[in-house]
Amino acid sequence: MKLSETYRQIKIEAERTVSSRRAQQLKKLALGQNFNDGWIAKAILLGLLSVIAFLYVKPILYMISTGLKSVEDLIDPVVGLIPRELHFSNYADALRGLHYWEAFANTLTIALFGSLLQVFSCALTGYALARLKFPGKNLFFFLILVTFLIPPQITIVPLYMVFNKLGWLNTPFVFLIPALLGQGMRGALFIIIFRQFFLSQPKSLEEAAKIDGASLFRLFFRIMLPLAGAACLVVFLFSFIWYWNMHFEASMFLSKDFTPLSLRLSALETELMGNKAINYSADVGKDPVSEGPKMAAAFLIILPPLIVYFIAQRWFTEGIERTGLVE
Amino acid sequence: MKTVTERRKGYFLFRWKEYGVGYLFMLPWMIGFSAFVAFPVGWSLYNSFNKVIINSDGFAYEWVGLGNYKRMLIQDNTYPIILISLFQEMLIMIPLILIFAFIVSLMLNQRFPGRGFMRAIFFLPVIFATGQVLMELFNQGAGKLPFVDQYDMAALVNQFFNERTANMILNVLGKAVIILWYSGVQILIFIAGFQTIPKTIYEAVRVDGATPWESFWKITFPAMLPFIGLNAVFTIVDLFTFPFNPVLEIVQRNMFSPNTGYGYASAMAWLYFALVMLLIGITLWITYRATKGRRELR
């Protein structure tokens, strides 16, 4: 009698500890050991991030949806983000108004070759600054930092005159030659990235190659440049995107004949509808007739870098963390 | 036997051969720098002290000394107003971008499912933020925060601030999404910055009984100070070419205006540059002071 009583008590006790341990485990999973590794914390985090991410994506969604709307859908306030019917003629208009394929080829020429040249020249300069010895190195580095800070407005007029004298205006040379000479768009930043990267590489590698009798050029092209793959990719992608998107410089140097996509967007309205559209949008501000084609055009302009980004995105973010961009 | 002078000469030649390779590597940059940076900068500085007239055979210069600066600051008084309001706006936007980027990168640095995807989204704007496309989106009102109109924030802001401040705040709110979009690179720099703090430090302070709150303020934040400074400088430089920058617009307009011209526009650009350099200088100085204090503590 007494024995079975005790036995029961022990059993209850044991069950209680098991259940309390389970509850504790559950609590640990939900709340976490730290405040940030529990389920609840993670859910809140993900929720918060999703809200902010929505703000980021919304203008893009707006662009896509407006590009697909017909004029009736645009005027009708009941129609929100989702158009009643897909209306592809905006895209046809945009392709026509932008002279898309020609402008695409122009932009691609600048972005692709400009970036390749920039990877090459900035790697060269960055390597010299990181590894080679010569008097005046610190002065050069200081000048590069200053170059990064000079606003384009200061140099744009003299540059215009220089390019005019050289006969390069309205040709891709205005961007390709500076890129080759290490002065491309935000070239200073890229030189700094390469310098950081080469500084972080082990010195023994070079010494080994030197003892084996490799010349400095061979060393650079055969060993250092392939090693810098991550940095090259980051610089190439940044440079590609920035060249693709640049507007101010392009509007100065490439105003006719050889115009990139970014410039054609502003001319789209007149291109499509003549002067009527300008008068209309001047008093209303928001013109439902041209709004659709404009957004379609905007989407067509950003589509190529978007594709490039989605392909390279993984290596890109990893690469930035590994290049030692920030040290 | 070589004499001492011969040996010294040989050593000298050896050194210069080494330096020569260095200069050879630097050569493209040096040519580019003198042609596309040093010369244009010098010329534009010279321009800013001149009245530049374009005639059929090129430029005619007329030395006016500080005349251009005097004229734009005292006679035509639109420029100082634009500058002041721009700097006021920048003073709101820079901290806003920094704080936002810091919080988002802090969140993105936690472990949670779908982290890579989220990071990809937050970096997207770097691709979209092209001047023209951005302008177009903004003109169509897609750059606004949705709740600003929904809850009639304008009335609220007008109620609590005087007119000038309220306008400034509303102006910033109207561009809010675009401001958020300008923090892509900053977020990336912060995330990379977090990687430089060793994990073991956090474990050590946790064993010592520090709460996450404490470990953030005592470890994460001080270690991130240099990155905050770096990001502040990057943000300022980035805002140079912000598509809504009114200074750029007025400089460009005056360049081709018949009664002002290049000299006047250059003077405007130079004053702007000087002020922004001052801003950057102050930022770097503050960062330096903040990190120096920490170094001494250690």
PDB file of C-alpha atoms in Angstrom, chain A residues 33-36 42 45-46 48-50 52-53 55-60 62-63 66 121 124-125 127-129 132-136 140 143-144 146-163 166 168 177-178 180-183 186 189 191 216-217 220 238 241-242 245 247-248 251-252 262-263 265-266 285-286 290-291 294-295 298 301-302 305-306 309-310 313 316-317 320-321 325-327, chain B residues 15-16 18-19 21-26 28-33 35-37 39-41 43-44 47 59 100 104 107-108 110-114 116 118-133 136-137 139-146 177 180-181 183-185 187-189 191-193 195-196 206 212-213 227 230 233-234 237-238 240-241 248 251-252 255-256 262 266 269-270 272-273 277 280:
ATOM      1  CA  GLN A  33      19.055  31.720 -25.404  1.00  0.00           C
ATOM      2  CA  ASN A  34      19.823  35.182 -26.573  1.00  0.00           C
ATOM      3  CA  PHE A  35      17.047  37.460 -27.499  1.00  0.00           C
ATOM      4  CA  ASN A  36      17.856  37.024 -31.157  1.00  0.00           C
ATOM      5  CA  LYS A  42      13.120  35.543 -35.916  1.00  0.00           C
ATOM      6  CA  LEU A  45      12.692  40.174 -37.595  1.00  0.00           C
ATOM      7  CA  LEU A  46      11.482  38.619 -40.804  1.00  0.00           C
ATOM      8  CA  LEU A  48       9.967  43.857 -40.075  1.00  0.00           C
ATOM      9  CA  LEU A  49      12.357  43.198 -42.918  1.00  0.00           C
ATOM     10  CA  SER A  50       9.530  42.140 -45.203  1.00  0.00           C
ATOM     11  CA  ILE A  52      10.801  47.435 -45.422  1.00  0.00           C
ATOM     12  CA  ALA A  53      11.552  45.175 -48.359  1.00  0.00           C
ATOM     13  CA  LEU A  55       8.820  49.574 -49.660  1.00  0.00           C
ATOM     14  CA  TYR A  56      11.868  48.751 -51.741  1.00  0.00           C
ATOM     15  CA  VAL A  57      10.043  46.577 -54.200  1.00  0.00           C
ATOM     16  CA  LYS A  58       6.898  48.664 -54.487  1.00  0.00           C
ATOM     17  CA  PRO A  59       8.214  51.241 -56.961  1.00  0.00           C
ATOM     18  CA  ILE A  60       9.435  48.386 -59.113  1.00  0.00           C
ATOM     19  CA  TYR A  62       4.497  50.049 -59.769  1.00  0.00           C
ATOM     20  CA  MET A  63       6.752  50.352 -62.781  1.00  0.00           C
ATOM     21  CA  THR A  66       1.839  50.766 -64.908  1.00  0.00           C
ATOM     22  CA  SER A 121      43.528  49.951 -65.214  1.00  0.00           C
ATOM     23  CA  LEU A 124      47.173  47.953 -62.248  1.00  0.00           C
ATOM     24  CA  THR A 125      47.121  51.144 -60.210  1.00  0.00           C
ATOM     25  CA  TYR A 127      48.582  46.825 -57.331  1.00  0.00           C
ATOM     26  CA  ALA A 128      51.281  49.461 -57.724  1.00  0.00           C
ATOM     27  CA  LEU A 129      49.954  51.312 -54.695  1.00  0.00           C
ATOM     28  CA  LEU A 132      55.468  48.341 -55.436  1.00  0.00           C
ATOM     29  CA  LYS A 133      57.955  50.755 -53.984  1.00  0.00           C
ATOM     30  CA  PHE A 134      58.473  54.164 -55.500  1.00  0.00           C
ATOM     31  CA  PRO A 135      58.814  57.681 -54.189  1.00  0.00           C
ATOM     32  CA  GLY A 136      55.650  59.764 -54.059  1.00  0.00           C
ATOM     33  CA  PHE A 140      49.438  59.566 -55.412  1.00  0.00           C
ATOM     34  CA  LEU A 143      45.377  62.484 -55.010  1.00  0.00           C
ATOM     35  CA  ILE A 144      43.223  59.439 -55.733  1.00  0.00           C
ATOM     36  CA  VAL A 146      40.745  63.678 -53.641  1.00  0.00           C
ATOM     37  CA  THR A 147      39.643  62.615 -57.140  1.00  0.00           C
ATOM     38  CA  PHE A 148      36.855  60.627 -55.554  1.00  0.00           C
ATOM     39  CA  LEU A 149      35.558  63.746 -53.845  1.00  0.00           C
ATOM     40  CA  ILE A 150      35.652  66.212 -56.728  1.00  0.00           C
ATOM     41  CA  PRO A 151      32.099  66.773 -57.933  1.00  0.00           C
ATOM     42  CA  PRO A 152      31.653  66.263 -61.682  1.00  0.00           C
ATOM     43  CA  GLN A 153      30.284  69.786 -62.067  1.00  0.00           C
ATOM     44  CA  ILE A 154      33.712  71.250 -61.506  1.00  0.00           C
ATOM     45  CA  THR A 155      35.437  69.383 -64.282  1.00  0.00           C
ATOM     46  CA  ILE A 156      32.645  68.931 -66.747  1.00  0.00           C
ATOM     47  CA  VAL A 157      33.049  72.124 -68.762  1.00  0.00           C
ATOM     48  CA  PRO A 158      36.821  71.902 -69.209  1.00  0.00           C
ATOM     49  CA  LEU A 159      36.406  68.221 -70.045  1.00  0.00           C
ATOM     50  CA  TYR A 160      33.806  69.144 -72.610  1.00  0.00           C
ATOM     51  CA  MET A 161      36.288  71.502 -74.238  1.00  0.00           C
ATOM     52  CA  VAL A 162      39.044  68.881 -74.159  1.00  0.00           C
ATOM     53  CA  PHE A 163      36.831  66.226 -75.722  1.00  0.00           C
ATOM     54  CA  LEU A 166      39.946  65.848 -79.576  1.00  0.00           C
ATOM     55  CA  TRP A 168      35.511  62.596 -79.235  1.00  0.00           C
ATOM     56  CA  ILE A 177      39.708  56.471 -72.847  1.00  0.00           C
ATOM     57  CA  PRO A 178      39.366  57.837 -69.295  1.00  0.00           C
ATOM     58  CA  LEU A 180      41.619  52.965 -69.800  1.00  0.00           C
ATOM     59  CA  LEU A 181      43.659  55.612 -67.996  1.00  0.00           C
ATOM     60  CA  GLY A 182      42.205  54.867 -64.576  1.00  0.00           C
ATOM     61  CA  GLN A 183      39.906  57.894 -64.495  1.00  0.00           C
ATOM     62  CA  ARG A 186      34.230  56.391 -59.714  1.00  0.00           C
ATOM     63  CA  LEU A 189      36.821  53.930 -55.473  1.00  0.00           C
ATOM     64  CA  ILE A 191      41.510  51.672 -57.170  1.00  0.00           C
ATOM     65  CA  LEU A 216      56.891  41.639 -62.366  1.00  0.00           C
ATOM     66  CA  PHE A 217      54.531  41.780 -65.329  1.00  0.00           C
ATOM     67  CA  PHE A 220      50.955  40.537 -62.058  1.00  0.00           C
ATOM     68  CA  PHE A 238      29.645  48.060 -59.919  1.00  0.00           C
ATOM     69  CA  ILE A 241      25.803  49.245 -63.356  1.00  0.00           C
ATOM     70  CA  TRP A 242      27.110  52.754 -62.825  1.00  0.00           C
ATOM     71  CA  ASN A 245      22.823  54.250 -65.247  1.00  0.00           C
ATOM     72  CA  HIS A 247      22.968  60.340 -66.817  1.00  0.00           C
ATOM     73  CA  PHE A 248      24.676  63.626 -66.039  1.00  0.00           C
ATOM     74  CA  SER A 251      23.842  64.227 -71.143  1.00  0.00           C
ATOM     75  CA  MET A 252      26.889  66.460 -71.515  1.00  0.00           C
ATOM     76  CA  SER A 262      19.211  56.838 -69.980  1.00  0.00           C
ATOM     77  CA  LEU A 263      18.994  59.909 -72.205  1.00  0.00           C
ATOM     78  CA  LEU A 265      13.783  58.326 -71.604  1.00  0.00           C
ATOM     79  CA  SER A 266      13.478  62.100 -71.304  1.00  0.00           C
ATOM     80  CA  GLY A 285       1.790  67.020 -64.184  1.00  0.00           C
ATOM     81  CA  LYS A 286       0.761  63.421 -64.484  1.00  0.00           C
ATOM     82  CA  SER A 290       2.302  58.785 -71.671  1.00  0.00           C
ATOM     83  CA  GLU A 291       2.557  57.333 -68.182  1.00  0.00           C
ATOM     84  CA  LYS A 294       7.170  55.811 -69.848  1.00  0.00           C
ATOM     85  CA  MET A 295       7.059  53.189 -67.134  1.00  0.00           C
ATOM     86  CA  ALA A 298      11.903  52.672 -67.560  1.00  0.00           C
ATOM     87  CA  ILE A 301      16.063  50.366 -69.348  1.00  0.00           C
ATOM     88  CA  ILE A 302      16.728  48.701 -66.019  1.00  0.00           C
ATOM     89  CA  PRO A 305      21.416  45.314 -65.372  1.00  0.00           C
ATOM     90  CA  LEU A 306      18.711  43.582 -63.353  1.00  0.00           C
ATOM     91  CA  TYR A 309      22.568  41.358 -61.048  1.00  0.00           C
ATOM     92  CA  PHE A 310      20.373  38.324 -60.524  1.00  0.00           C
ATOM     93  CA  GLN A 313      24.230  38.476 -57.092  1.00  0.00           C
ATOM     94  CA  PHE A 316      28.667  39.799 -55.672  1.00  0.00           C
ATOM     95  CA  THR A 317      27.633  40.158 -52.028  1.00  0.00           C
ATOM     96  CA  ILE A 320      32.332  42.459 -51.299  1.00  0.00           C
ATOM     97  CA  GLU A 321      32.670  40.849 -47.922  1.00  0.00           C
ATOM     98  CA  LEU A 325      36.582  46.698 -49.075  1.00  0.00           C
ATOM     99  CA  VAL A 326      36.240  48.054 -45.583  1.00  0.00           C
ATOM    100  CA  GLU A 327      39.369  48.019 -43.474  1.00  0.00           C
TER     101      GLU A 327
ATOM    102  CA  ARG B  15      66.714  51.019 -56.721  1.00  0.00           C
ATOM    103  CA  TRP B  16      65.621  53.129 -59.649  1.00  0.00           C
ATOM    104  CA  GLU B  18      62.642  48.929 -59.066  1.00  0.00           C
ATOM    105  CA  TYR B  19      61.026  52.347 -58.839  1.00  0.00           C
ATOM    106  CA  VAL B  21      58.526  49.370 -62.637  1.00  0.00           C
ATOM    107  CA  GLY B  22      56.355  51.069 -60.050  1.00  0.00           C
ATOM    108  CA  TYR B  23      56.084  54.186 -62.165  1.00  0.00           C
ATOM    109  CA  LEU B  24      55.379  52.085 -65.232  1.00  0.00           C
ATOM    110  CA  PHE B  25      52.443  50.524 -63.417  1.00  0.00           C
ATOM    111  CA  MET B  26      51.267  53.967 -62.388  1.00  0.00           C
ATOM    112  CA  PRO B  28      48.291  55.096 -67.231  1.00  0.00           C
ATOM    113  CA  TRP B  29      46.817  56.601 -64.118  1.00  0.00           C
ATOM    114  CA  MET B  30      49.292  59.478 -64.133  1.00  0.00           C
ATOM    115  CA  ILE B  31      48.507  60.359 -67.751  1.00  0.00           C
ATOM    116  CA  GLY B  32      44.796  60.088 -67.096  1.00  0.00           C
ATOM    117  CA  PHE B  33      45.017  62.117 -63.931  1.00  0.00           C
ATOM    118  CA  ALA B  35      44.633  65.050 -68.627  1.00  0.00           C
ATOM    119  CA  PHE B  36      41.220  64.381 -67.144  1.00  0.00           C
ATOM    120  CA  VAL B  37      41.501  65.628 -63.575  1.00  0.00           C
ATOM    121  CA  PHE B  39      44.045  70.059 -66.019  1.00  0.00           C
ATOM    122  CA  PRO B  40      40.234  70.427 -65.944  1.00  0.00           C
ATOM    123  CA  VAL B  41      40.276  71.245 -62.237  1.00  0.00           C
ATOM    124  CA  TRP B  43      41.182  75.363 -65.670  1.00  0.00           C
ATOM    125  CA  SER B  44      37.856  75.534 -63.922  1.00  0.00           C
ATOM    126  CA  ASN B  47      37.577  80.139 -65.011  1.00  0.00           C
ATOM    127  CA  PHE B  59      37.053  81.780 -75.352  1.00  0.00           C
ATOM    128  CA  PHE B 100      18.330  53.354 -41.468  1.00  0.00           C
ATOM    129  CA  VAL B 104      18.686  47.250 -41.569  1.00  0.00           C
ATOM    130  CA  MET B 107      18.808  42.957 -38.853  1.00  0.00           C
ATOM    131  CA  LEU B 108      20.284  41.430 -41.988  1.00  0.00           C
ATOM    132  CA  GLN B 110      21.081  38.036 -37.759  1.00  0.00           C
ATOM    133  CA  ARG B 111      20.557  34.438 -38.712  1.00  0.00           C
ATOM    134  CA  PHE B 112      17.156  33.760 -40.190  1.00  0.00           C
ATOM    135  CA  PRO B 113      15.757  31.831 -43.141  1.00  0.00           C
ATOM    136  CA  GLY B 114      15.918  33.673 -46.450  1.00  0.00           C
ATOM    137  CA  GLY B 116      20.461  35.830 -48.847  1.00  0.00           C
ATOM    138  CA  MET B 118      16.635  39.686 -48.290  1.00  0.00           C
ATOM    139  CA  ARG B 119      20.148  40.953 -48.815  1.00  0.00           C
ATOM    140  CA  ALA B 120      19.624  40.787 -52.550  1.00  0.00           C
ATOM    141  CA  ILE B 121      16.486  42.908 -52.272  1.00  0.00           C
ATOM    142  CA  PHE B 122      18.119  45.555 -50.151  1.00  0.00           C
ATOM    143  CA  PHE B 123      20.856  45.944 -52.676  1.00  0.00           C
ATOM    144  CA  LEU B 124      18.486  46.218 -55.635  1.00  0.00           C
ATOM    145  CA  PRO B 125      18.183  50.024 -55.605  1.00  0.00           C
ATOM    146  CA  VAL B 126      21.812  50.426 -56.599  1.00  0.00           C
ATOM    147  CA  ILE B 127      20.664  49.047 -59.922  1.00  0.00           C
ATOM    148  CA  PHE B 128      17.487  51.062 -60.195  1.00  0.00           C
ATOM    149  CA  ALA B 129      18.695  54.338 -58.846  1.00  0.00           C
ATOM    150  CA  THR B 130      19.440  55.750 -62.253  1.00  0.00           C
ATOM    151  CA  GLY B 131      18.830  59.465 -62.428  1.00  0.00           C
ATOM    152  CA  GLN B 132      16.220  59.421 -65.154  1.00  0.00           C
ATOM    153  CA  VAL B 133      14.222  56.417 -64.039  1.00  0.00           C
ATOM    154  CA  GLU B 136      10.196  59.507 -63.575  1.00  0.00           C
ATOM    155  CA  LEU B 137       9.093  57.388 -60.634  1.00  0.00           C
ATOM    156  CA  ASN B 139       7.171  62.532 -60.761  1.00  0.00           C
ATOM    157  CA  GLN B 140       4.502  59.882 -60.766  1.00  0.00           C
ATOM    158  CA  GLY B 141       4.437  59.826 -56.989  1.00  0.00           C
ATOM    159  CA  ALA B 142       5.826  56.322 -56.597  1.00  0.00           C
ATOM    160  CA  GLY B 143       8.636  57.540 -54.341  1.00  0.00           C
ATOM    161  CA  LYS B 144       6.407  58.448 -51.429  1.00  0.00           C
ATOM    162  CA  LEU B 145       5.950  56.438 -48.307  1.00  0.00           C
ATOM    163  CA  PRO B 146       2.437  55.013 -48.531  1.00  0.00           C
ATOM    164  CA  VAL B 177      11.548  55.802 -50.463  1.00  0.00           C
ATOM    165  CA  LEU B 180      15.910  54.554 -48.442  1.00  0.00           C
ATOM    166  CA  TRP B 181      17.049  53.530 -51.890  1.00  0.00           C
ATOM    167  CA  SER B 183      21.368  53.262 -48.628  1.00  0.00           C
ATOM    168  CA  GLY B 184      22.199  50.121 -50.615  1.00  0.00           C
ATOM    169  CA  VAL B 185      25.959  50.472 -50.608  1.00  0.00           C
ATOM    170  CA  ILE B 187      24.063  48.592 -45.888  1.00  0.00           C
ATOM    171  CA  LEU B 188      26.659  46.470 -47.631  1.00  0.00           C
ATOM    172  CA  ILE B 189      29.535  48.319 -45.987  1.00  0.00           C
ATOM    173  CA  ILE B 191      27.372  44.197 -43.088  1.00  0.00           C
ATOM    174  CA  ALA B 192      30.995  43.803 -44.081  1.00  0.00           C
ATOM    175  CA  GLY B 193      31.900  45.855 -41.020  1.00  0.00           C
ATOM    176  CA  GLN B 195      32.219  40.651 -39.993  1.00  0.00           C
ATOM    177  CA  THR B 196      35.317  42.354 -38.626  1.00  0.00           C
ATOM    178  CA  ARG B 206      27.853  36.653 -22.509  1.00  0.00           C
ATOM    179  CA  PRO B 212      22.413  41.706 -25.592  1.00  0.00           C
ATOM    180  CA  TRP B 213      21.541  45.362 -25.067  1.00  0.00           C
ATOM    181  CA  PHE B 227      32.387  52.308 -40.536  1.00  0.00           C
ATOM    182  CA  LEU B 230      33.191  55.864 -43.743  1.00  0.00           C
ATOM    183  CA  VAL B 233      31.606  60.251 -46.190  1.00  0.00           C
ATOM    184  CA  PHE B 234      30.269  57.902 -48.846  1.00  0.00           C
ATOM    185  CA  VAL B 237      29.786  62.003 -51.901  1.00  0.00           C
ATOM    186  CA  ASP B 238      26.799  60.083 -53.191  1.00  0.00           C
ATOM    187  CA  PHE B 240      26.705  65.127 -54.857  1.00  0.00           C
ATOM    188  CA  THR B 241      25.077  63.410 -57.767  1.00  0.00           C
ATOM    189  CA  LEU B 248      23.682  70.766 -59.932  1.00  0.00           C
ATOM    190  CA  VAL B 251      25.176  75.216 -62.124  1.00  0.00           C
ATOM    191  CA  GLN B 252      24.187  73.536 -65.347  1.00  0.00           C
ATOM    192  CA  MET B 255      26.832  77.288 -67.772  1.00  0.00           C
ATOM    193  CA  PHE B 256      24.857  77.893 -70.909  1.00  0.00           C
ATOM    194  CA  TYR B 262      31.239  79.279 -67.555  1.00  0.00           C
ATOM    195  CA  SER B 266      32.544  77.388 -62.144  1.00  0.00           C
ATOM    196  CA  ALA B 269      30.633  74.683 -58.402  1.00  0.00           C
ATOM    197  CA  TRP B 270      33.790  75.628 -56.503  1.00  0.00           C
ATOM    198  CA  TYR B 272      29.778  74.072 -53.426  1.00  0.00           C
ATOM    199  CA  PHE B 273      32.848  71.832 -53.515  1.00  0.00           C
ATOM    200  CA  MET B 277      34.785  69.306 -48.404  1.00  0.00           C
ATOM    201  CA  ILE B 280      33.515  65.820 -45.102  1.00  0.00           C
TER     202      ILE B 280
END
